[in-house]
Amino acid sequence: MLLWVLLLILGLLSRQAAIAKKSVVEPRPSWTPIFEGELVTLTCHGAGPFKPERAWWYKNQQLQEILPTNIIQTNQPGEYRCQTQGSTLSDPVNLVFSSDPLILQTQYSVFEGDTLVMRCRGKNTGTVKHMAYYKNERKLLDLITDFDKLLSVSQAGLNDNSKYHCARVVSSIWSTWREISKNVDIQVQELFVPPELKTTMSEPIEGTPMILSCETQLSPQRLDTKLHFSFIRDGTVITSGEKKSHVLQIPAIQTKDSGSYQCEAKAMTQNILKKSNYVKIGVKIPVSQPFFNFSAFRAQASVGDVVEFHCEVLRGSFPIQYQFYHENTILENKIAPSGGAASFNLTMTVGHSGNYFCRANNSFSYQFSKNLTLSISDPIRSQTNTAIMGITVALIIIFILTIVVLVVYFKLLRKSGRSSAPSPHRISSISNLQEPVYSNSSSQKELMPIYGNVNPVAENVVYSEVTSKEHGKEANNTKKLPEIKDSPVIYAEVKQKPQSRDSKKTNAADGRQNVAENYENAKLF
Ligand SMILES: *[C@@H]1O[C@H](CO)[C@@H](O)[C@H](O)[C@H]1NC(C)=O
Ligand SMILES: *[C@@H]1O[C@H](CO)[C@@H](O)[C@H](O)[C@H]1NC(C)=O
Ligand SMILES: *[C@@H]1O[C@H](CO)[C@@H](O)[C@H](O)[C@H]1NC(C)=O
Ligand SMILES: *[C@@H]1O[C@H](CO)[C@@H](O)[C@H](O)[C@H]1NC(C)=O
Ligand SMILES: *[C@@H]1O[C@H](CO)[C@@H](O)[C@H](O)[C@H]1NC(C)=O
Ligand SMILES: *[C@@H]1O[C@H](CO)[C@@H](O)[C@H](O)[C@H]1NC(C)=O
């Protein structure tokens, strides 16, 4: 049991080590191609703790040998791989042998930033008179002496990927001839892929955190390359110095952080710089609480008035939608594509009293305004109301007056009922009331009542009339209470209702007569 666990752990450990490191095949000479018949020494480099390492050799995907050493020699073309204890299978090394008289040799692999080296080698002996290197058929280097000189391109880049060849003029005792190598297709390998700028969101909401990451991948053969990163917004580097981390964190993004972003990855030793795509970041602003008002003076309006409602936010990304509410019912819906306000007009009806507010939202946030109360008055109804109220008040006053008068009357009646004969004091008190108004109508000979008590005690019964006579003249007392000073005769009499009506009629008739008389008098003048 314990053994099993141990084996399992060992297995896991070895697998982890395997993930960590690949074996590498190193050929010597380090040039390719080479002439047929030449020997190549291959060394298998691993990461295992055992030296010299035991190695498994593969040729064209087939296991060839298991050797107690990590070095083999071969003159056979093919694709060679190896694996040591503790490392994974290596990438292949393709051994190419050439039978050509002239070959252009180069490294097995060239990465960006490396120095690309080419060597022109001939099999034939003789005196080299002239040598030249060509790139895409165009002469790159012309040599008249120093024919061992190599063609080297420092800081190789992907634009150095081309077809190269070389040519030379050789002479012997008998002849002079020209040799041309085959074209070699040079592929400079990418050290790391161009970075890609990624963001958690392209439209972050103001105040939220945002992460920008500059993602790239180093070539598996060059995993130990040191990369540094920088972040650029609108053409300006925003990271202080060069970062070893490919991540930029903005804890709370602000409006000023909006812009066009790009990142750069740089291999420090090789001095290779690669730029990413552009990413547009627009910081979105949540709507602020809207201001809400209406064009009603003192929050009052009448039926038929047009009230303008206005809702406005000071901050918020567009477009902004505005909704006007009356008691939780939407009255109006407006979208402001740009500009932070909306308004609308409404003609008031009786039902429009109550709470009003507005709501503003954009695609990711909303806010309600404060409530405002609007009261609607109905002019017609209020007129009727005042009329009804006036009438009611008048009726109440009349009623109270009636009661007062009745009370007074009954008091008087009771007093007069107790003493059968009218008290002289009482009479004098009445007579002292007012100066009498004298009628100058000659036709009126009858005594007229001074004070007509118009409040009958009971229907169809009787009411009193107080009549005064002074200086032999008849007083016209229907309107004014007479103020009687020492009136010689004051008496009260009880008359029946119909009679009083008749007397009133006569009065009216007399008045008319008076007017007629006056008219005649005026004519005489
Ligand atoms: C509401 O207030 C804004 C700003 O204070 C003002 O411009 C606008 O005229 C007002 N609208 C109404 C309907 O009162
Ligand atoms: C505003 O009025 C509406 C409708 O009457 C009501 O539902 C809401 O609670 C009120 N809001 C505030 C803040 O008073
Ligand atoms: C509302 O009416 C006023 C004046 O009557 C006018 O100036 C305003 O433009 C109107 N508003 C809308 C939204 O129709
Ligand atoms: C406002 O919110 C509603 C949902 O509540 C949504 O349908 C609408 O699109 C939003 N308006 C804007 C301008 O984003
Ligand atoms: C009395 O009669 C005369 C003419 O008949 C008239 O002009 C005058 O106004 C009268 N006076 C009163 C107090 O009625
Ligand atoms: C009493 O005077 C009024 C005007 O004050 C008059 O109209 C009426 O006819 C007069 N009556 C008598 C009976 O004189």
XYZ file of N, CA, C and O in Angstrom, residues 361-516:
624
model
N -33.303 56.857 -16.945
C -32.430 55.685 -17.008
C -31.663 55.647 -18.309
O -32.083 56.182 -19.328
N -30.479 55.061 -18.219
C -29.800 54.643 -19.444
C -29.736 53.123 -19.389
O -30.413 52.508 -18.570
N -28.932 52.545 -20.249
C -29.045 51.090 -20.407
C -28.656 50.313 -19.155
O -28.995 49.149 -19.040
N -27.957 50.954 -18.204
C -27.469 50.175 -17.072
C -27.774 50.792 -15.721
O -27.339 50.264 -14.701
N -28.473 51.918 -15.675
C -28.764 52.510 -14.365
C -30.038 53.337 -14.446
O -30.435 53.759 -15.530
N -30.667 53.533 -13.315
C -31.845 54.403 -13.286
C -31.927 55.120 -11.949
O -31.316 54.696 -10.969
N -32.668 56.235 -11.942
C -32.872 57.026 -10.730
C -34.265 57.639 -10.782
O -34.743 57.998 -11.857
N -34.864 57.790 -9.609
C -36.144 58.486 -9.508
C -35.908 59.888 -8.962
O -35.008 60.109 -8.153
N -36.759 60.820 -9.387
C -36.682 62.170 -8.840
C -37.434 62.212 -7.516
O -38.034 61.225 -7.101
N -37.392 63.391 -6.867
C -38.242 63.579 -5.698
C -39.683 63.751 -6.165
O -39.931 64.050 -7.328
N -40.610 63.572 -5.240
C -42.024 63.737 -5.565
C -42.428 65.206 -5.449
O -41.962 65.911 -4.562
N -43.292 65.621 -6.335
C -43.887 66.949 -6.225
C -45.404 66.767 -6.257
O -45.919 65.950 -7.007
N -46.087 67.548 -5.444
C -47.545 67.438 -5.412
C -48.143 68.618 -6.152
O -47.742 69.754 -5.956
N -49.088 68.304 -7.016
C -49.760 69.344 -7.790
C -51.234 69.295 -7.413
O -51.832 68.221 -7.380
N -51.795 70.473 -7.085
C -53.238 70.468 -6.811
C -53.971 71.218 -7.919
O -53.529 72.265 -8.382
N -55.043 70.613 -8.341
C -55.837 71.148 -9.445
C -57.130 71.708 -8.862
O -57.832 71.019 -8.111
N -57.425 72.961 -9.194
C -58.704 73.528 -8.751
C -59.616 73.627 -9.969
O -59.172 73.928 -11.078
N -60.928 73.377 -9.708
C -61.921 73.421 -10.777
C -62.689 74.724 -10.628
O -63.444 74.890 -9.670
N -62.514 75.711 -11.524
C -63.150 77.014 -11.340
C -64.680 76.908 -11.304
O -65.319 77.540 -10.468
N -65.288 76.115 -12.167
C -66.757 76.007 -12.216
C -67.264 75.416 -10.923
O -68.132 75.966 -10.246
N -66.624 74.352 -10.529
C -67.070 73.676 -9.317
C -66.892 74.594 -8.105
O -67.751 74.696 -7.250
N -65.755 75.328 -8.089
C -65.497 76.177 -6.929
C -66.513 77.315 -6.892
O -66.963 77.724 -5.819
N -66.949 77.809 -8.098
C -67.974 78.861 -8.124
C -69.272 78.331 -7.527
O -69.869 78.954 -6.643
N -69.666 77.158 -8.007
C -70.899 76.557 -7.473
C -70.749 76.356 -5.975
O -71.677 76.645 -5.213
N -69.563 75.918 -5.604
C -69.322 75.671 -4.178
C -69.535 76.949 -3.380
O -70.230 76.942 -2.368
N -68.923 78.040 -3.844
C -69.056 79.294 -3.099
C -70.505 79.730 -3.092
O -71.007 80.220 -2.063
N -71.175 79.535 -4.223
C -72.587 79.917 -4.285
C -73.378 79.132 -3.246
O -74.121 79.721 -2.437
N -73.174 77.838 -3.243
C -73.908 76.985 -2.302
C -73.585 77.398 -0.869
O -74.475 77.549 -0.032
N -72.291 77.690 -0.667
C -71.888 78.064 0.688
C -72.554 79.378 1.095
O -73.073 79.519 2.226
N -72.561 80.345 0.146
C -73.184 81.644 0.417
C -74.638 81.470 0.795
O -75.111 82.031 1.802
N -75.318 80.650 0.010
C -76.750 80.440 0.254
C -76.948 79.812 1.622
O -77.776 80.257 2.429
N -76.130 78.833 1.911
C -76.244 78.148 3.208
C -76.056 79.146 4.344
O -76.855 79.200 5.283
N -75.000 79.971 4.220
C -74.713 80.955 5.275
C -75.901 81.895 5.433
O -76.380 82.161 6.547
N -76.419 82.357 4.282
C -77.560 83.288 4.322
C -78.732 82.634 5.034
O -79.360 83.248 5.914
N -79.017 81.389 4.661
C -80.131 80.671 5.275
C -79.930 80.550 6.775
O -80.864 80.788 7.559
N -78.705 80.231 7.148
C -78.423 80.060 8.580
C -78.651 81.382 9.303
O -79.309 81.442 10.352
N -78.162 82.467 8.689
C -78.323 83.790 9.324
C -79.807 84.113 9.470
O -80.286 84.524 10.537
N -80.561 83.869 8.381
C -82.005 84.154 8.417
C -82.655 83.346 9.521
O -83.441 83.871 10.332
N -82.260 82.086 9.593
C -82.824 81.200 10.605
C -82.545 81.731 12.007
O -83.441 81.858 12.839
N -81.294 82.114 12.249
C -80.903 82.615 13.576
C -81.689 83.875 13.893
O -82.269 84.024 14.983
N -81.738 84.768 12.881
C -82.469 86.035 13.085
C -83.922 85.745 13.453
O -84.474 86.320 14.388
N -84.524 84.820 12.701
C -85.918 84.462 12.943
C -86.101 84.013 14.378
O -87.008 84.479 15.084
N -85.172 83.137 14.787
C -85.283 82.628 16.158
C -85.176 83.763 17.157
O -85.993 83.882 18.069
N -84.202 84.663 16.924
C -83.991 85.791 17.840
C -85.259 86.623 17.917
O -85.781 86.926 19.001
N -85.780 86.920 16.725
C -86.981 87.760 16.682
C -88.135 87.067 17.395
O -88.861 87.677 18.186
N -88.273 85.772 17.130
C -89.339 85.006 17.784
C -89.214 85.067 19.289
O -90.192 85.326 20.002
N -87.979 84.868 19.743
C -87.737 84.877 21.187
C -88.146 86.216 21.758
O -88.902 86.310 22.740
N -87.672 87.274 21.095
C -88.007 88.637 21.563
C -89.522 88.803 21.587
O -90.121 89.253 22.568
N -90.140 88.375 20.510
C -91.574 88.538 20.376
C -92.321 87.823 21.493
O -93.210 88.373 22.148
N -91.881 86.569 21.727
C -92.577 85.809 22.776
C -92.386 86.431 24.139
O -93.296 86.438 24.954
N -91.170 86.979 24.353
C -90.928 87.638 25.646
C -91.906 88.782 25.810
O -92.554 88.964 26.847
N -91.996 89.572 24.737
C -92.902 90.724 24.777
C -94.327 90.258 25.028
O -95.056 90.797 25.870
N -94.700 89.227 24.291
C -96.072 88.719 24.372
C -96.379 88.260 25.791
O -97.428 88.567 26.354
N -95.414 87.587 26.419
C -95.628 87.064 27.757
C -95.802 88.215 28.752
O -96.653 88.208 29.609
N -94.927 89.236 28.534
C -95.004 90.392 29.434
C -96.382 91.038 29.346
O -97.076 91.296 30.349
N -96.791 91.277 28.085
C -98.081 91.951 27.881
C -99.229 91.060 28.375
O -100.236 91.544 28.913
N -99.048 89.773 28.280
C -100.068 88.825 28.746
C -100.218 88.859 30.264
O -101.321 88.783 30.820
N -99.081 89.080 30.977
C -99.133 89.074 32.451
C -99.931 90.287 32.979
O -100.829 90.190 33.807
N -99.563 91.479 32.455
C -100.345 92.671 32.851
C -101.360 92.977 31.756
O -100.986 93.361 30.656
N -102.639 92.832 32.035
C -103.681 92.978 31.009
C -103.692 94.376 30.424
O -103.871 94.558 29.229
N -103.445 95.342 31.259
C -103.374 96.716 30.762
C -101.936 97.038 30.388
O -101.030 96.655 31.108
N -101.749 97.662 29.248
C -100.393 97.988 28.839
C -99.768 99.010 29.792
O -100.439 99.995 30.176
N -98.533 98.717 30.144
C -97.856 99.625 31.086
C -97.429 100.902 30.361
O -96.975 100.832 29.225
N -97.636 102.014 31.027
C -97.307 103.278 30.367
C -95.814 103.405 30.066
O -95.416 103.965 29.053
N -95.055 102.821 30.921
C -93.612 102.864 30.718
C -93.234 102.194 29.396
O -92.416 102.693 28.630
N -93.898 101.088 29.189
C -93.643 100.312 27.983
C -93.981 101.124 26.741
O -93.185 101.177 25.786
N -95.109 101.755 26.775
C -95.552 102.553 25.630
C -94.585 103.678 25.352
O -94.158 103.874 24.222
N -94.179 104.334 26.412
C -93.246 105.454 26.207
C -91.939 104.972 25.626
O -91.318 105.657 24.817
N -91.537 103.786 26.032
C -90.273 103.278 25.492
C -90.361 103.069 23.991
O -89.411 103.342 23.265
N -91.527 102.617 23.550
C -91.695 102.481 22.098
C -91.729 103.843 21.443
O -91.094 104.074 20.421
N -92.453 104.751 22.056
C -92.635 106.052 21.432
C -91.328 106.820 21.335
O -91.174 107.708 20.515
N -90.381 106.453 22.160
C -89.101 107.168 22.143
C -88.136 106.680 21.052
O -87.000 107.121 21.001
N -88.625 105.808 20.235
C -87.703 105.138 19.300
C -87.076 106.076 18.273
O -85.870 106.181 18.156
N -87.882 106.794 17.516
C -87.330 107.455 16.341
C -88.170 108.661 15.975
O -89.353 108.752 16.326
N -87.590 109.553 15.269
C -88.329 110.692 14.704
C -89.280 110.162 13.643
O -88.866 109.357 12.830
N -90.479 110.607 13.608
C -91.405 110.098 12.601
C -91.099 110.668 11.227
O -90.553 111.752 11.095
N -91.376 109.861 10.237
C -91.217 110.332 8.857
C -92.603 110.755 8.385
O -93.544 109.968 8.417
N -92.688 111.922 7.996
C -94.008 112.444 7.631
C -94.259 112.252 6.171
O -93.387 112.461 5.345
N -95.461 111.882 5.933
C -95.838 111.762 4.538
C -96.415 113.084 4.097
O -97.163 113.739 4.833
N -95.972 113.506 2.870
C -96.580 114.722 2.373
C -97.678 114.426 1.363
O -98.096 115.292 0.628
N -98.062 113.145 1.371
C -99.137 112.798 0.459
C -100.477 113.206 1.075
O -100.858 112.740 2.146
N -101.122 114.077 0.419
C -102.376 114.604 0.946
C -103.497 113.578 0.878
O -104.432 113.614 1.670
N -103.350 112.671 -0.100
C -104.427 111.708 -0.298
C -104.505 110.700 0.847
O -105.542 110.102 1.071
N -103.391 110.525 1.546
C -103.371 109.513 2.609
C -103.955 110.113 3.870
O -103.305 110.889 4.558
N -105.184 109.776 4.168
C -105.827 110.326 5.340
C -105.844 109.310 6.475
O -105.949 109.639 7.633
N -105.695 108.086 6.094
C -105.803 107.015 7.086
C -104.509 106.923 7.893
O -103.438 107.209 7.394
N -104.658 106.502 9.106
C -103.462 106.280 9.916
C -102.683 105.053 9.396
O -103.265 104.009 9.110
N -101.427 105.223 9.300
C -100.633 104.096 8.786
C -99.845 103.478 9.927
O -99.469 104.164 10.889
N -99.561 102.162 9.839
C -98.808 101.513 10.916
C -97.337 101.979 10.935
O -96.737 102.151 9.868
N -96.848 102.244 12.139
C -95.438 102.624 12.289
C -94.567 101.381 12.227
O -93.564 101.318 11.536
N -95.058 100.422 12.962
C -94.210 99.234 13.089
C -95.047 98.026 12.785
O -96.004 97.718 13.481
N -94.754 97.408 11.704
C -95.495 96.209 11.331
C -94.714 94.987 11.706
O -93.635 94.762 11.189
N -95.269 94.292 12.648
C -94.582 93.038 12.980
C -94.966 91.996 11.950
O -96.093 91.532 11.910
N -93.975 91.675 11.131
C -94.288 90.811 9.981
C -94.183 89.340 10.320
O -94.237 88.498 9.438
N -93.991 89.088 11.584
C -93.864 87.677 11.924
C -95.131 87.168 12.566
O -95.373 87.383 13.755
N -95.924 86.521 11.776
C -97.192 86.049 12.334
C -96.940 84.963 13.365
O -96.034 84.155 13.210
N -97.724 84.964 14.391
C -97.568 83.977 15.458
C -97.973 82.622 14.954
O -97.295 81.641 15.125
N -99.078 82.640 14.293
C -99.529 81.394 13.673
C -100.139 81.760 12.329
O -100.462 82.929 12.078
N -100.197 80.795 11.499
C -100.746 81.051 10.170
C -102.173 81.566 10.273
O -102.943 81.133 11.123
N -102.441 82.454 9.361
C -103.807 82.920 9.217
C -104.307 83.686 10.435
O -105.453 84.094 10.500
N -103.458 83.856 11.398
C -103.951 84.573 12.574
C -103.578 86.036 12.442
O -103.694 86.606 11.351
N -103.007 86.566 13.367
C -103.052 88.016 13.553
C -101.664 88.564 13.725
O -100.771 87.867 14.168
N -101.460 89.740 13.336
C -100.190 90.362 13.703
C -100.471 91.788 14.113
O -101.510 92.386 13.802
N -99.500 92.337 14.776
C -99.754 93.653 15.380
C -99.218 94.757 14.514
O -98.238 94.576 13.797
N -99.839 95.880 14.569
C -99.334 97.058 13.897
C -99.317 98.186 14.908
O -100.293 98.382 15.649
N -98.223 98.844 14.923
C -98.153 99.991 15.839
C -98.211 101.225 14.972
O -97.434 101.386 14.051
N -99.113 102.056 15.202
C -99.307 103.250 14.380
C -99.166 104.477 15.266
O -99.554 104.467 16.433
N -98.539 105.431 14.698
C -98.410 106.667 15.487
C -98.978 107.832 14.689
O -98.962 107.851 13.475
N -99.410 108.755 15.360
C -99.895 109.978 14.707
C -99.341 111.152 15.473
O -99.334 111.194 16.702
N -98.791 112.109 14.735
C -98.203 113.257 15.408
C -98.584 114.526 14.655
O -98.550 114.555 13.428
N -98.860 115.500 15.385
C -99.198 116.821 14.839
C -100.273 116.702 13.780
O -100.251 117.410 12.773
N -101.150 115.731 13.913
C -102.280 115.595 13.011
C -101.897 115.101 11.636
O -102.714 115.072 10.736
N -100.703 114.738 11.477
C -100.281 114.266 10.150
C -100.112 112.756 10.182
O -99.701 112.191 11.187
N -100.373 112.169 9.037
C -100.223 110.718 8.956
C -98.750 110.398 8.663
O -98.132 111.021 7.810
N -98.259 109.455 9.383
C -96.840 109.083 9.200
C -96.689 107.944 8.196
O -97.521 107.037 8.125
N -95.713 108.032 7.384
C -95.391 106.933 6.454
C -94.311 106.110 7.140
O -93.139 106.433 7.130
N -94.701 105.016 7.723
C -93.784 104.268 8.604
C -93.461 102.871 8.090
O -92.912 102.062 8.821
N -93.802 102.622 6.860
C -93.583 101.241 6.397
C -92.113 100.887 6.331
O -91.731 99.740 6.436
N -91.273 101.902 6.134
C -89.847 101.572 5.983
C -89.043 101.786 7.241
O -88.187 101.000 7.595
N -89.261 102.917 7.823
C -88.398 103.261 8.947
C -89.181 103.163 10.236
O -90.385 103.436 10.288
N -88.410 102.752 11.243
C -89.051 102.769 12.556
C -89.153 104.224 12.974
O -88.177 104.967 12.872
N -90.288 104.590 13.419
C -90.442 106.002 13.801
C -89.758 106.287 15.135
O -89.727 105.440 16.028
N -89.161 107.452 15.205
C -88.623 107.899 16.491
C -89.626 108.941 17.023
O -89.756 110.053 16.473
N -90.296 108.490 17.978
C -91.430 109.335 18.415
C -91.066 110.052 19.713
O -90.643 109.437 20.689
N -91.188 111.331 19.645
C -90.916 112.131 20.852
C -92.257 112.661 21.387
O -92.942 113.421 20.686
N -92.529 112.216 22.533
C -93.746 112.692 23.211
C -94.960 112.644 22.306
O -95.703 113.621 22.166
N -95.053 111.529 21.607
C -96.175 111.429 20.676
C -97.478 111.458 21.468
O -97.596 110.787 22.498
N -98.427 112.216 20.991
C -99.656 112.352 21.757
C -100.452 111.053 21.837
O -100.968 110.711 22.890
N -100.508 110.289 20.756
C -101.298 109.054 20.795
C -100.476 107.920 20.228
O -99.904 108.048 19.152
N -100.374 106.932 21.004
C -99.774 105.709 20.456
C -100.663 104.555 20.845
O -100.982 104.389 22.020
N -101.072 103.817 19.892
C -101.887 102.666 20.241
C -101.545 101.499 19.348
O -100.984 101.669 18.258
N -101.874 100.423 19.878
C -101.659 99.204 19.088
C -102.995 98.613 18.740
O -103.929 98.690 19.539
N -103.059 98.101 17.590
C -104.288 97.430 17.229
C -103.957 96.127 16.519
O -102.875 95.960 15.975
N -104.902 95.254 16.596
C -104.716 93.942 15.994
C -105.573 93.869 14.771
O -106.750 94.188 14.798
N -104.903 93.522 13.684
C -105.641 93.448 12.428
C -105.536 92.048 11.877
O -104.642 91.295 12.231
N -106.364 91.781 10.943
C -106.272 90.482 10.275
C -105.372 90.599 9.072
O -105.251 91.646 8.432
N -104.762 89.468 8.742
C -103.752 89.441 7.674
C -104.225 90.006 6.327
O -103.565 90.870 5.763
N -105.326 89.493 5.819
C -105.750 89.955 4.499
C -105.894 91.473 4.441
O -105.518 92.091 3.441
N -106.382 92.039 5.538
C -106.547 93.489 5.570
C -105.225 94.186 5.372
O -105.114 95.156 4.626
N -104.212 93.675 6.001
C -102.894 94.315 5.893
C -102.425 94.294 4.454
O -101.841 95.257 3.976
N -102.679 93.196 3.796
C -102.282 93.120 2.390
C -102.958 94.222 1.576
O -102.320 94.902 0.794
N -104.246 94.353 1.838
C -105.002 95.387 1.110
C -104.414 96.756 1.354
O -104.179 97.518 0.417
N -104.072 96.999 2.607
C -103.522 98.319 2.933
C -102.210 98.538 2.195
O -101.937 99.627 1.722
N -101.434 97.476 2.084
C -100.162 97.601 1.360
C -100.410 97.973 -0.094
O -99.743 98.808 -0.674
N -101.421 97.272 -0.648
C -101.768 97.573 -2.041
C -102.112 99.041 -2.217
O -101.630 99.701 -3.139
N -102.955 99.513 -1.311
C -103.347 100.927 -1.400
C -102.135 101.806 -1.339
O -101.991 102.748 -2.116
N -101.214 101.447 -0.436
C -99.967 102.216 -0.323
C -99.283 102.321 -1.657
O -98.880 103.402 -2.077
N -99.125 101.160 -2.294
C -98.436 101.147 -3.578
C -99.166 102.029 -4.579
O -98.535 102.830 -5.275
N -100.473 101.877 -4.591
C -101.261 102.674 -5.528
C -101.050 104.152 -5.250
O -100.795 104.924 -6.180
N -101.035 104.505 -3.979
C -100.844 105.903 -3.606
C -99.515 106.410 -4.076
O -99.384 107.536 -4.563
N -98.513 105.574 -3.893
C -97.163 105.954 -4.333
C -97.176 106.315 -5.795
O -96.630 107.337 -6.203
N -97.791 105.422 -6.565
C -97.847 105.678 -7.995
C -98.527 107.026 -8.256
O -98.054 107.819 -9.046
N -99.564 107.182 -7.516
C -100.305 108.430 -7.684
C -99.402 109.612 -7.399
O -99.357 110.591 -8.143
N -98.643 109.510 -6.293
C -97.692 110.562 -5.928
C -96.759 110.881 -7.055
O -96.510 112.032 -7.371
N -96.190 109.829 -7.636
C -95.237 110.011 -8.736
C -95.904 110.771 -9.861
O -95.341 111.727 -10.418
N -97.127 110.333 -10.163
C -97.863 111.010 -11.225
C -98.019 112.493 -10.894
O -97.770 113.350 -11.749
